[in-house]
Structures are given as C-alpha cells and as structure tokens.
PDB file of N, CA and C in Angstrom:
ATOM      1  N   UNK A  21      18.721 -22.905  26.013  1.00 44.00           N
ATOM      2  CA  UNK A  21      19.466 -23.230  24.822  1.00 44.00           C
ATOM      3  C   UNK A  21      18.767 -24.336  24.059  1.00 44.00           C
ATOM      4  N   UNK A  22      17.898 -23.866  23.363  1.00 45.00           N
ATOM      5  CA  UNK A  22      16.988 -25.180  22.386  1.00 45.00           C
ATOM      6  C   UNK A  22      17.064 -24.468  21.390  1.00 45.00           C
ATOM      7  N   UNK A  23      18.071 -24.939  20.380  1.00 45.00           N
ATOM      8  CA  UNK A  23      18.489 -25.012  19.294  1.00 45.00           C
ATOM      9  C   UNK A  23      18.604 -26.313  18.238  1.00 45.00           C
ATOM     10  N   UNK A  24      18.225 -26.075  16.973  1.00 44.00           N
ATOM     11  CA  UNK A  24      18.586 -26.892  15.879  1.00 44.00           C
ATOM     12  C   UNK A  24      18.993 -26.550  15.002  1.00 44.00           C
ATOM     13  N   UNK A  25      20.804 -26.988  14.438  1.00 47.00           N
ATOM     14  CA  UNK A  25      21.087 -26.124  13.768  1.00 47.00           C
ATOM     15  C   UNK A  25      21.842 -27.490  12.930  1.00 47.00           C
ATOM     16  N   UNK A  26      21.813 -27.705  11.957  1.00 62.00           N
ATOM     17  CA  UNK A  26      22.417 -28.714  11.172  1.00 62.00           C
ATOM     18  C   UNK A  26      22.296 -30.320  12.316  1.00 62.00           C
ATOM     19  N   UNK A  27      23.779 -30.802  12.705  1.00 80.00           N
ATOM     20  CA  UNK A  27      23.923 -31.610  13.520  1.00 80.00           C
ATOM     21  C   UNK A  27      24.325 -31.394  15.346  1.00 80.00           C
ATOM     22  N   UNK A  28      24.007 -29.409  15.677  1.00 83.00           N
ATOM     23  CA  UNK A  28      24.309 -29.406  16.419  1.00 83.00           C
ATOM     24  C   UNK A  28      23.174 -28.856  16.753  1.00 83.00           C
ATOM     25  N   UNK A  29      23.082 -29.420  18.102  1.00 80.00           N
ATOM     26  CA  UNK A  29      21.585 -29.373  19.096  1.00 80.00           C
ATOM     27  C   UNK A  29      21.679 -29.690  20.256  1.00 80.00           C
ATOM     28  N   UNK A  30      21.145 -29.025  20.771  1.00 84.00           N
ATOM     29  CA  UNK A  30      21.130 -29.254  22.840  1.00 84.00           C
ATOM     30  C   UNK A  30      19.799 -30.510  22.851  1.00 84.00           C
ATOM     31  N   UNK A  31      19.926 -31.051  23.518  1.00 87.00           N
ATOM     32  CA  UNK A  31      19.641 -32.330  24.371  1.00 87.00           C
ATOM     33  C   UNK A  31      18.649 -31.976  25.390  1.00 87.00           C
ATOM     34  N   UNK A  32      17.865 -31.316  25.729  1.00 83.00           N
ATOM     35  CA  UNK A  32      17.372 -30.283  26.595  1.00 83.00           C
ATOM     36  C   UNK A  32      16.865 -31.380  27.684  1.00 83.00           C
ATOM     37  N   UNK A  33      16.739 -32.564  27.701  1.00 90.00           N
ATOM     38  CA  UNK A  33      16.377 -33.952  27.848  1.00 90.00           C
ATOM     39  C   UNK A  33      17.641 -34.575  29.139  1.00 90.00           C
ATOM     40  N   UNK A  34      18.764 -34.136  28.783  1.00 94.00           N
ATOM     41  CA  UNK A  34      19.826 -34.230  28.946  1.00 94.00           C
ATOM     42  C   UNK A  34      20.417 -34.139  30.805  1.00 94.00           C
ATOM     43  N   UNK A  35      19.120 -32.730  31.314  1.00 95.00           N
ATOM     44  CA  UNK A  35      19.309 -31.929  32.633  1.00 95.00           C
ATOM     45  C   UNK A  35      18.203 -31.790  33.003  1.00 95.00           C
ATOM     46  N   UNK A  36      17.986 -31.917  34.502  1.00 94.00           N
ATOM     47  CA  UNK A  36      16.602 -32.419  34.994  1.00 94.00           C
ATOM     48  C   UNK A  36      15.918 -31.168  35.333  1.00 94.00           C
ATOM     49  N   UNK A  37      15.277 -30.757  35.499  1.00 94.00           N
ATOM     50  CA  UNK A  37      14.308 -29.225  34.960  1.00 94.00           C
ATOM     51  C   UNK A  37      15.430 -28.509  36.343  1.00 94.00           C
ATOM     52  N   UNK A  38      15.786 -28.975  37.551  1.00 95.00           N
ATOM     53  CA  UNK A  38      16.490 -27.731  38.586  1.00 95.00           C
ATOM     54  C   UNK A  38      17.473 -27.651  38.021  1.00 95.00           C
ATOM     55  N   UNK A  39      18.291 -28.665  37.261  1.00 95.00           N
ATOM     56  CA  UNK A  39      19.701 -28.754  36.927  1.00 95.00           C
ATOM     57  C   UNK A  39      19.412 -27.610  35.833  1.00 95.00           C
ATOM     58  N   UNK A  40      18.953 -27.641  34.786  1.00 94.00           N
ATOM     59  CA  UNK A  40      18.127 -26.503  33.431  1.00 94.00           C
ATOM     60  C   UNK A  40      18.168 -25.495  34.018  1.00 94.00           C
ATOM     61  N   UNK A  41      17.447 -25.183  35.053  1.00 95.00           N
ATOM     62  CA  UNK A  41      17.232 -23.594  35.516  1.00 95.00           C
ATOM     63  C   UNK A  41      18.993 -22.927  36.054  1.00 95.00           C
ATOM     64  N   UNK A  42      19.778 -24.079  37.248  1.00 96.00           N
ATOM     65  CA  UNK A  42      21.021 -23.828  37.469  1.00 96.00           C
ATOM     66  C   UNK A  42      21.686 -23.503  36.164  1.00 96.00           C
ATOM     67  N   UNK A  43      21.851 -24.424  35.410  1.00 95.00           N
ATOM     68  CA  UNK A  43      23.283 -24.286  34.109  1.00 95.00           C
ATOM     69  C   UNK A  43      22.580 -22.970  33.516  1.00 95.00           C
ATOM     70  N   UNK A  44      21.115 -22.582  33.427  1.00 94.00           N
ATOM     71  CA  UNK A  44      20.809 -21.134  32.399  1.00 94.00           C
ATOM     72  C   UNK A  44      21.456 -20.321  33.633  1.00 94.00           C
ATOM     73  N   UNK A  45      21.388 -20.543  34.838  1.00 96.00           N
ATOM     74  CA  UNK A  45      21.758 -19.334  35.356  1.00 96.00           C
ATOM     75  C   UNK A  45      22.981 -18.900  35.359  1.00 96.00           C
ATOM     76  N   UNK A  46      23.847 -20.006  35.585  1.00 96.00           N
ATOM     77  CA  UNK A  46      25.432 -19.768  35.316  1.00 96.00           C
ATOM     78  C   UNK A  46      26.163 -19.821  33.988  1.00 96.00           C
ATOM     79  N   UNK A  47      25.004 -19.962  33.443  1.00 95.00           N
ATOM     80  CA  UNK A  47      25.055 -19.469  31.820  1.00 95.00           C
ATOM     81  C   UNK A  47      25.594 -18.195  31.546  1.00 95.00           C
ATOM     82  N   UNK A  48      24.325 -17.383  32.087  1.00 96.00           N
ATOM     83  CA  UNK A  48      24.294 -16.155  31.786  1.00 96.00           C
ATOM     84  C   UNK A  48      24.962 -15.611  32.708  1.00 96.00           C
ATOM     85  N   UNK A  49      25.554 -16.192  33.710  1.00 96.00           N
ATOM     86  CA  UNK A  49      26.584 -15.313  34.820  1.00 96.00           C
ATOM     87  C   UNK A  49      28.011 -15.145  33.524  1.00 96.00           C
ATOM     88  N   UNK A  50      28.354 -16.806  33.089  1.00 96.00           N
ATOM     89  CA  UNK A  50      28.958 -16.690  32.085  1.00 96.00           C
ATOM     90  C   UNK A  50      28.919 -15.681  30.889  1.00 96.00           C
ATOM     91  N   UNK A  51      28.406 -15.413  30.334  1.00 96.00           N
ATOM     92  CA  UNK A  51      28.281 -14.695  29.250  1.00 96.00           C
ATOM     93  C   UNK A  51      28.463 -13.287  29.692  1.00 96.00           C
ATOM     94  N   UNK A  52      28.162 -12.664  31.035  1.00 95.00           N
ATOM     95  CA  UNK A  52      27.838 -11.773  31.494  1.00 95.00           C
ATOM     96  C   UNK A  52      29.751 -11.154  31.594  1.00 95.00           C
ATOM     97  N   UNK A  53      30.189 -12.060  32.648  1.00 96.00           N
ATOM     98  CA  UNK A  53      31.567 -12.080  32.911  1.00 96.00           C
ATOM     99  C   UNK A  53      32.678 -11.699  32.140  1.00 96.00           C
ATOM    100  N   UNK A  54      32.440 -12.184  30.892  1.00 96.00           N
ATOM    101  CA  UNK A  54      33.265 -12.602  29.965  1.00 96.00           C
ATOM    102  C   UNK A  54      34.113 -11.529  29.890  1.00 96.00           C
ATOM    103  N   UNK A  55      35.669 -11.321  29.877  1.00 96.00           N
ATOM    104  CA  UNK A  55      36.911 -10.030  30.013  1.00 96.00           C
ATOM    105  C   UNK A  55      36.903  -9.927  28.209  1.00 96.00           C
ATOM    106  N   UNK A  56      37.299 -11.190  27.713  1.00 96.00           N
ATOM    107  CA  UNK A  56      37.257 -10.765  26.021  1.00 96.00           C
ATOM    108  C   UNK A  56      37.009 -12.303  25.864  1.00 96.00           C
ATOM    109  N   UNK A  57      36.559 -12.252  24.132  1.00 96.00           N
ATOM    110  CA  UNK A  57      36.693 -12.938  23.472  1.00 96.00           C
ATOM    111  C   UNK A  57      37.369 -13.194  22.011  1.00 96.00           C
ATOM    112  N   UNK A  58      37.563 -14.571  22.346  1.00 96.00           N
ATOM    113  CA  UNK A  58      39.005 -14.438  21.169  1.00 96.00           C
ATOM    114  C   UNK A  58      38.698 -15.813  20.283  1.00 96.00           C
ATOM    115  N   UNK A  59      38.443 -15.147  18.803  1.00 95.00           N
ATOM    116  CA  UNK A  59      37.803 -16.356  17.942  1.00 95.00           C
ATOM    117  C   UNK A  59      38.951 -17.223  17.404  1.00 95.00           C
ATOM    118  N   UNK A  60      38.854 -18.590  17.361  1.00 95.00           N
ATOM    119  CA  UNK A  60      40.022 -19.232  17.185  1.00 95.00           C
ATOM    120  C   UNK A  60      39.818 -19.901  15.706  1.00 95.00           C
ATOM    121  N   UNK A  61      40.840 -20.907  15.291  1.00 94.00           N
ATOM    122  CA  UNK A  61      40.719 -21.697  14.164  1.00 94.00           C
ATOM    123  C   UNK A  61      39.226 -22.794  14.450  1.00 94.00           C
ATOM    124  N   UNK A  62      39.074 -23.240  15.691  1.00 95.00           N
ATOM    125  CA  UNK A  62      38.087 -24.039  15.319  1.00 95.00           C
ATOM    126  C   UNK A  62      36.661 -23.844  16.491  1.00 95.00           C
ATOM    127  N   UNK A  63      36.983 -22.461  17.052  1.00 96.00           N
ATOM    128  CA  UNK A  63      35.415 -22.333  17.800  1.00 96.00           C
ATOM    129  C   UNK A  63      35.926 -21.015  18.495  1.00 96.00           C
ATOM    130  N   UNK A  64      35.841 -20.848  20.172  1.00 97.00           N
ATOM    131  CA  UNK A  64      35.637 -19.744  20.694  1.00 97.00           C
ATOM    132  C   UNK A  64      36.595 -19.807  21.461  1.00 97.00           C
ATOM    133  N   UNK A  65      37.637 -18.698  22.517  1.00 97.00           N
ATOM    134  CA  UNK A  65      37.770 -19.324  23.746  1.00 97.00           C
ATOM    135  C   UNK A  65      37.889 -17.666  24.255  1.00 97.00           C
ATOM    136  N   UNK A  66      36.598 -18.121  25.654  1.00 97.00           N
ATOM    137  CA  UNK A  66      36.161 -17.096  26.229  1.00 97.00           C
ATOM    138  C   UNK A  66      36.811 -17.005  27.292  1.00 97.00           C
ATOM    139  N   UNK A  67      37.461 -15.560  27.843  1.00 97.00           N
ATOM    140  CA  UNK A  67      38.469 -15.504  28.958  1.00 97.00           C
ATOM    141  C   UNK A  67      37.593 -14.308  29.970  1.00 97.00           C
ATOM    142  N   UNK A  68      38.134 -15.069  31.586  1.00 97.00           N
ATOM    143  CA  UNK A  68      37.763 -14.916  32.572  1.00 97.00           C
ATOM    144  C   UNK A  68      38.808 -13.880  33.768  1.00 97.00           C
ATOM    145  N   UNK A  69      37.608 -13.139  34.222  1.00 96.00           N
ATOM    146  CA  UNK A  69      38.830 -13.049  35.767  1.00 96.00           C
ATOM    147  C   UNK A  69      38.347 -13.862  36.727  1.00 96.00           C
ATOM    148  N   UNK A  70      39.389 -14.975  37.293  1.00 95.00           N
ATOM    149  CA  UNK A  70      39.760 -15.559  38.452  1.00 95.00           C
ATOM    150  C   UNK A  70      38.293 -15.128  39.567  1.00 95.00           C
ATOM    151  N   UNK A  71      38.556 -13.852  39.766  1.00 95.00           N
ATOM    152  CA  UNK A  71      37.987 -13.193  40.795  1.00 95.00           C
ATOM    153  C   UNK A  71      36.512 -12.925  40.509  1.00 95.00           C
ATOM    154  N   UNK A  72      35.729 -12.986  39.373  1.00 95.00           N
ATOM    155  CA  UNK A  72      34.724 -12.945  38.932  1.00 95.00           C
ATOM    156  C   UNK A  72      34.151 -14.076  38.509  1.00 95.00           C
ATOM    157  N   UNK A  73      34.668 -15.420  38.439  1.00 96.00           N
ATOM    158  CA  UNK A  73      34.160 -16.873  37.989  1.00 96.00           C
ATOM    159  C   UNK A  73      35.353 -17.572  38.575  1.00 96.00           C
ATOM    160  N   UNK A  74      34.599 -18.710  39.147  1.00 95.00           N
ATOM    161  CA  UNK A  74      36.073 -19.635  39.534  1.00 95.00           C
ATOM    162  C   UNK A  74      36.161 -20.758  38.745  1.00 95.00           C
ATOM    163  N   UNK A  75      37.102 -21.284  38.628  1.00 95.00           N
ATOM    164  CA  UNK A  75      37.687 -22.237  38.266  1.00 95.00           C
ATOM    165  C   UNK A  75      36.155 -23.294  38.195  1.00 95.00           C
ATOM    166  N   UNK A  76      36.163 -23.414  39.576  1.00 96.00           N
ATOM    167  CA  UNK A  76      35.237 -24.824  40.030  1.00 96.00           C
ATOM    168  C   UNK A  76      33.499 -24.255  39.365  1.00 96.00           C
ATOM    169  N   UNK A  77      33.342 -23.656  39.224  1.00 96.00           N
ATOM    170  CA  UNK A  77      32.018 -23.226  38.327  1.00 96.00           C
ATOM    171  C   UNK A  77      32.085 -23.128  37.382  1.00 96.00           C
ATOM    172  N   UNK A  78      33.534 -22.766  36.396  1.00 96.00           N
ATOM    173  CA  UNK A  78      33.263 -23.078  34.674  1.00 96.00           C
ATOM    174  C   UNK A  78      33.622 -24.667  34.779  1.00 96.00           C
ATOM    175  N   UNK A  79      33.945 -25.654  35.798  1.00 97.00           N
ATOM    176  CA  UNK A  79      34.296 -26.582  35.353  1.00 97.00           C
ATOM    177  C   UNK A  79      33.023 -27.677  35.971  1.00 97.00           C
ATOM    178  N   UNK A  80      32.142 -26.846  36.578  1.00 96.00           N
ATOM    179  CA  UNK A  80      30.392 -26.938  36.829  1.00 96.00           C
ATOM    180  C   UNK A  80      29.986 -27.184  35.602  1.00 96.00           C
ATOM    181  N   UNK A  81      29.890 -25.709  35.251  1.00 97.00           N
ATOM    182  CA  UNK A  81      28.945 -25.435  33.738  1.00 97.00           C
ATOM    183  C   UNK A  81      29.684 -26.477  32.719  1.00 97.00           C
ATOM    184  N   UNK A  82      30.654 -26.963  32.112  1.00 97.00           N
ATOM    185  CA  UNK A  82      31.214 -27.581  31.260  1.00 97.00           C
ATOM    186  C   UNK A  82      30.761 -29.331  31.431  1.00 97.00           C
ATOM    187  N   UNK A  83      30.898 -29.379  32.887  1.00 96.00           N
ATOM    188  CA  UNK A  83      30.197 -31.060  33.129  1.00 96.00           C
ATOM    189  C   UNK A  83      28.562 -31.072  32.714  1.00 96.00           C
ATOM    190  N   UNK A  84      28.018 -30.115  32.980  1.00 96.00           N
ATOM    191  CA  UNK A  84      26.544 -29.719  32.508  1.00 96.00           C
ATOM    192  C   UNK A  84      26.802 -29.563  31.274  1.00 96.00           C
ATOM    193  N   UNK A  85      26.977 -28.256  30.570  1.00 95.00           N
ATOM    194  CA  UNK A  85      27.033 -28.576  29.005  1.00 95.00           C
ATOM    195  C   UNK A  85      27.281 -29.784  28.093  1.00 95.00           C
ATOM    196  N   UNK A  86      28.353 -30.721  28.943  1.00 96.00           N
ATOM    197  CA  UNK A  86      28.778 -31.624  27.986  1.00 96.00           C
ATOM    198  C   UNK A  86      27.137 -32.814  27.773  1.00 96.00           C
ATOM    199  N   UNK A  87      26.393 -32.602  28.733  1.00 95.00           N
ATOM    200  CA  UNK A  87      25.458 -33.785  29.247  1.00 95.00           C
ATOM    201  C   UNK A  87      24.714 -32.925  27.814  1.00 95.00           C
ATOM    202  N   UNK A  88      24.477 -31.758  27.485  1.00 92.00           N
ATOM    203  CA  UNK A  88      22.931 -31.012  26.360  1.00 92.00           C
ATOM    204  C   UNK A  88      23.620 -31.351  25.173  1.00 92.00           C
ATOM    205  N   UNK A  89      25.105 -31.026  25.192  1.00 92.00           N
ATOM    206  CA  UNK A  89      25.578 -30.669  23.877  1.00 92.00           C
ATOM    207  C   UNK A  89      27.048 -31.217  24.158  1.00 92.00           C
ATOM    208  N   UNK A  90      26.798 -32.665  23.143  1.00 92.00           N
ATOM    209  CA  UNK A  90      28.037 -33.675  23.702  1.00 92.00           C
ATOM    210  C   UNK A  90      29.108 -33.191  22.706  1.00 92.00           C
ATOM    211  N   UNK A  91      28.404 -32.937  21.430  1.00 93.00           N
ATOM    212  CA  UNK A  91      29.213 -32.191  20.214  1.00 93.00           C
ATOM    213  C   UNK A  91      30.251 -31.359  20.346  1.00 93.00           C
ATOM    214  N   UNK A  92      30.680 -30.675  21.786  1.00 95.00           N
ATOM    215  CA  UNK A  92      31.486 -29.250  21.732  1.00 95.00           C
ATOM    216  C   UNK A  92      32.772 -30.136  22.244  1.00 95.00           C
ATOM    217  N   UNK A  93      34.288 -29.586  22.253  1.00 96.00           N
ATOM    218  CA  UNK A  93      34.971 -29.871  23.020  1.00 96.00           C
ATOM    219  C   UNK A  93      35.369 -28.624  23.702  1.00 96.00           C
ATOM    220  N   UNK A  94      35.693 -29.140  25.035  1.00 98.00           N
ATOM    221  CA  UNK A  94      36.050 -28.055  26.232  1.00 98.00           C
ATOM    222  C   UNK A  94      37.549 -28.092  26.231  1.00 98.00           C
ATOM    223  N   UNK A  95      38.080 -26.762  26.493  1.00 97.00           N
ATOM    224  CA  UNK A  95      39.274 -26.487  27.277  1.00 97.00           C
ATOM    225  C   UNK A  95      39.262 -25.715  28.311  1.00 97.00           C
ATOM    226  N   UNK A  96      40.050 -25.887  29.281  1.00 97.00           N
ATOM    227  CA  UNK A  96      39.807 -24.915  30.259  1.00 97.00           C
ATOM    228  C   UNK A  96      41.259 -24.428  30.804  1.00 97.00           C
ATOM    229  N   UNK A  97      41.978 -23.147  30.902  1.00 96.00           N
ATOM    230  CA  UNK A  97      43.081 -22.942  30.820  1.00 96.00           C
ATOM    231  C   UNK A  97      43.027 -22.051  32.121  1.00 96.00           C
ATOM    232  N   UNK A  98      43.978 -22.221  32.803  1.00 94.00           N
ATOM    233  CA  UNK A  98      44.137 -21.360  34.228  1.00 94.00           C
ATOM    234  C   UNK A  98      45.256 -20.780  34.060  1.00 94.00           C
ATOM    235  N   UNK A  99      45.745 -19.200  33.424  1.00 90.00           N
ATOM    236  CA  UNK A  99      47.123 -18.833  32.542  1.00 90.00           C
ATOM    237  C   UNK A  99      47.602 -17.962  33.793  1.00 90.00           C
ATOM    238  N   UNK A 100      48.659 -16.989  33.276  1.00 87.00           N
ATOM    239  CA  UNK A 100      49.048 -16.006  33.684  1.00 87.00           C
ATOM    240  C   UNK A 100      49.490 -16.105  35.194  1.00 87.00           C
ATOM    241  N   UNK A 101      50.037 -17.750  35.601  1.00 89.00           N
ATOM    242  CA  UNK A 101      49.774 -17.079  37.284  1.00 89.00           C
ATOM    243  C   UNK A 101      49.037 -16.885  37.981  1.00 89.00           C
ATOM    244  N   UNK A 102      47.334 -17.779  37.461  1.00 87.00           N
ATOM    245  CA  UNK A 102      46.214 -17.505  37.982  1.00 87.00           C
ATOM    246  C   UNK A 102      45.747 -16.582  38.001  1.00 87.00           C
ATOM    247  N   UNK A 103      45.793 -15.395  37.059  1.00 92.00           N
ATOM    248  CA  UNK A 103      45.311 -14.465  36.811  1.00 92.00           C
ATOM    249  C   UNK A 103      44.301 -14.719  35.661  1.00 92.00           C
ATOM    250  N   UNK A 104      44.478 -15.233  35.119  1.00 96.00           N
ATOM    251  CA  UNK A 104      43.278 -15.620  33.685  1.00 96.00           C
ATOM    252  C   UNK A 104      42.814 -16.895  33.490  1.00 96.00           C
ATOM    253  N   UNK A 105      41.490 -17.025  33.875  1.00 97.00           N
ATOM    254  CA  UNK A 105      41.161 -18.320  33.413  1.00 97.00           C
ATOM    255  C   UNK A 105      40.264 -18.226  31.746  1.00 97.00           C
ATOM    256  N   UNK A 106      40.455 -19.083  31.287  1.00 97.00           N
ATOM    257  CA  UNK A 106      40.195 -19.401  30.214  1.00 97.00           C
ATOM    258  C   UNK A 106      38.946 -20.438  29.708  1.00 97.00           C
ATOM    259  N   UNK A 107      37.918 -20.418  28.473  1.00 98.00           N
ATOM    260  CA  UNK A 107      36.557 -22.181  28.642  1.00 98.00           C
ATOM    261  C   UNK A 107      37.249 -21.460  27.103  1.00 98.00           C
ATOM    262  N   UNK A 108      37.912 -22.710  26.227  1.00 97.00           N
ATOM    263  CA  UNK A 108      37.872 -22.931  24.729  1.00 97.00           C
ATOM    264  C   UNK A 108      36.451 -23.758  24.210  1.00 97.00           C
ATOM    265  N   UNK A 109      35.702 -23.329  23.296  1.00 97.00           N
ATOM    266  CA  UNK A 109      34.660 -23.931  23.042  1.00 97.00           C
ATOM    267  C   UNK A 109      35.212 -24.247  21.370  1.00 97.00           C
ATOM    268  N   UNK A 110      35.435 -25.929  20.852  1.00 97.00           N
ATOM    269  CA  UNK A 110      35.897 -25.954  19.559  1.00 97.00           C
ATOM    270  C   UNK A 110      34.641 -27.056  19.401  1.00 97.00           C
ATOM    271  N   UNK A 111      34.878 -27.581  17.869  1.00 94.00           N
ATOM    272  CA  UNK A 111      33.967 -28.949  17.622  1.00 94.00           C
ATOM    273  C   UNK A 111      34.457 -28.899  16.190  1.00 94.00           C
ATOM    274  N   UNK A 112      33.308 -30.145  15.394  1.00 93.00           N
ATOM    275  CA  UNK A 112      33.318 -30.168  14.067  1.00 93.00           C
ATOM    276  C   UNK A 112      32.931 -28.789  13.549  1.00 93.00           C
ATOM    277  N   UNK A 113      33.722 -28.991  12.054  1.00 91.00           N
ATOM    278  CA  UNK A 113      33.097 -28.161  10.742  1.00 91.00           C
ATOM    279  C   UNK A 113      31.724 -27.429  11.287  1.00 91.00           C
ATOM    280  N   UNK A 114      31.840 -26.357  10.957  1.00 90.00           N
ATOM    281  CA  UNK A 114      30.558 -25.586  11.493  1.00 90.00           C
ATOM    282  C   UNK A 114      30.045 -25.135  12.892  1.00 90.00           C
ATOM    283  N   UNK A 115      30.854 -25.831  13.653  1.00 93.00           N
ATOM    284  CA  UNK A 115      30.748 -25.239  15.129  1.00 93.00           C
ATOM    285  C   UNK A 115      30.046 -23.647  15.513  1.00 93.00           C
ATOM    286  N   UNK A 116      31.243 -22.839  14.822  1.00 94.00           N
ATOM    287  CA  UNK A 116      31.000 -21.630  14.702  1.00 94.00           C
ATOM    288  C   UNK A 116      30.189 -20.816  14.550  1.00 94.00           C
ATOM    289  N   UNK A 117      29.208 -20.914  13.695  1.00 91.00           N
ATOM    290  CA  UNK A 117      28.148 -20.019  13.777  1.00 91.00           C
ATOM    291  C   UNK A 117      26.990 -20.654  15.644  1.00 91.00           C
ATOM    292  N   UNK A 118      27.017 -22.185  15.643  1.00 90.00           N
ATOM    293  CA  UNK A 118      26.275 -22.061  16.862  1.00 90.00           C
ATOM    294  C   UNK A 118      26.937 -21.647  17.700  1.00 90.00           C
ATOM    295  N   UNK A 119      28.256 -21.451  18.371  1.00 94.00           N
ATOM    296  CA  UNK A 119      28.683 -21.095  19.512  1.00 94.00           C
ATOM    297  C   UNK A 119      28.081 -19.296  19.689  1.00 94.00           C
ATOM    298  N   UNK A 120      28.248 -18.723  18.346  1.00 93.00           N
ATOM    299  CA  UNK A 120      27.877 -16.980  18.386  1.00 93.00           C
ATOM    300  C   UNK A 120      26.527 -16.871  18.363  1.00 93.00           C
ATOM    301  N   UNK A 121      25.765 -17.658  18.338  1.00 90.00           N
ATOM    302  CA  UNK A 121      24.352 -17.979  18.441  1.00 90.00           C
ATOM    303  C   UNK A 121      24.177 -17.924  20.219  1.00 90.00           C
ATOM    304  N   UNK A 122      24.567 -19.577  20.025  1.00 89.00           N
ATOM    305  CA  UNK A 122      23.942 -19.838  21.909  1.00 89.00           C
ATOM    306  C   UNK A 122      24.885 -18.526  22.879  1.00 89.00           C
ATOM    307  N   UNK A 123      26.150 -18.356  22.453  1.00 92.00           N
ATOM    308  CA  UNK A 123      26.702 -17.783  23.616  1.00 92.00           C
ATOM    309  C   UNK A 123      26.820 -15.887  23.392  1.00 92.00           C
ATOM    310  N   UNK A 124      26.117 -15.450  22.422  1.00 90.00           N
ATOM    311  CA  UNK A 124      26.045 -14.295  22.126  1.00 90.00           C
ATOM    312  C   UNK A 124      27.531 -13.744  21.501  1.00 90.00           C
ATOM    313  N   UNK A 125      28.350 -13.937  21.168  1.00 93.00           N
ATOM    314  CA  UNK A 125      29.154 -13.599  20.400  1.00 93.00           C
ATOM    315  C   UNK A 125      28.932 -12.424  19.300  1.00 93.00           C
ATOM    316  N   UNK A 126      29.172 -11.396  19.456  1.00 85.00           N
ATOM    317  CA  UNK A 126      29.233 -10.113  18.532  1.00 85.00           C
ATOM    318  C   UNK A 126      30.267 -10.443  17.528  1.00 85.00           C
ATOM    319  N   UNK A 127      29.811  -9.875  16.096  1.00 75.00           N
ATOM    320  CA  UNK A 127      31.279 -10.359  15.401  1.00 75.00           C
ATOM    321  C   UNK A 127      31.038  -9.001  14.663  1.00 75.00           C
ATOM    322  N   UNK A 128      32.688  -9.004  14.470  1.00 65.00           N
ATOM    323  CA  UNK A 128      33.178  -7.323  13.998  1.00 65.00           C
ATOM    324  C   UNK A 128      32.966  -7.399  12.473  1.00 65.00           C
TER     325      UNK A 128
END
C-alpha cells in the first residue's frame, strides 16, 4: 500500500519490513474474505464471517494499519449474535476514493 493521494498516504516507514510482509498478507486475506460491502456516509464498512476472520486478526490488522495510515478511523462491530463481524473504514473529506483504491472496492 504506497500510495499518494492528496493528504492521504501510507507511512510505509511506519512497519518494519516482517511486520510489511504480515499486514500485506492479512491484507489480502482481508479483502479476499469480505461477505459484502456496504458504502457509508463517510468511508467503507466491510463485513465478515466470524468463521472466516476473527475478531483478534481484524483487530491485528487495524493496530497495524493505524501505525501506515493514522488518517483512517476504525470501527469494529461484532453484530448479530456473533454472527457478523464488521472493520468501518471512515476519515476526512475525501477518504473515499482512497479506501476503493487501497482496498479494491468495485463501485456499481
């Protein structure tokens, strides 16, 4: 994730080259996973099954992300009875186009 896009930019500086290789990998486990996505008023929030990502690894990847890219704010929602977990990705004005960038986001 080495991006420059206005004021939002990864830190690549941020994660020490094993930590870099870990967060790309559970990156893309992330992205891979993903049940749906649901675009909000001020960024993304990408939903999970329980049984396919846990809890304690999006809340891995999110302590890592926050260190590249301090700019985002996290939510992390455990719904339904533990059936759905939830990573909200919001920030400032403009967020949006980088989140469908770095995290592959298709838009209809």
């Amino acid at each position: 994730m080495l991006t420059t896009q206005n004021k939002f930019y990864c830190n690549i500086k941020a994660l020490s080259p094993a930590e870099r290789v870990s967060h790309k990998q559970l990156t893309d486990r992330l992205i891979a996973a993903r049940k749906e996505t649901v675009e909000t008023e001020k960024g993304y929030e990408f939903q999970y099954s329980p049984s396919n990502i846990s809890l304690a690894e999006l809340a891995s990847w999110v302590a890592a992300e926050g260190k590249c890219c301090p700019f985002f704010d996290f939510h992390i929602d455990l719904e339904r009875e533990g059936s759905l977990l939830c990573l909200r990705l919001t920030g400032d004005e403009g967020i949006k186009p980088f989140i469908r960038s770095e995290f592959q986001v298709r838009t209809k």
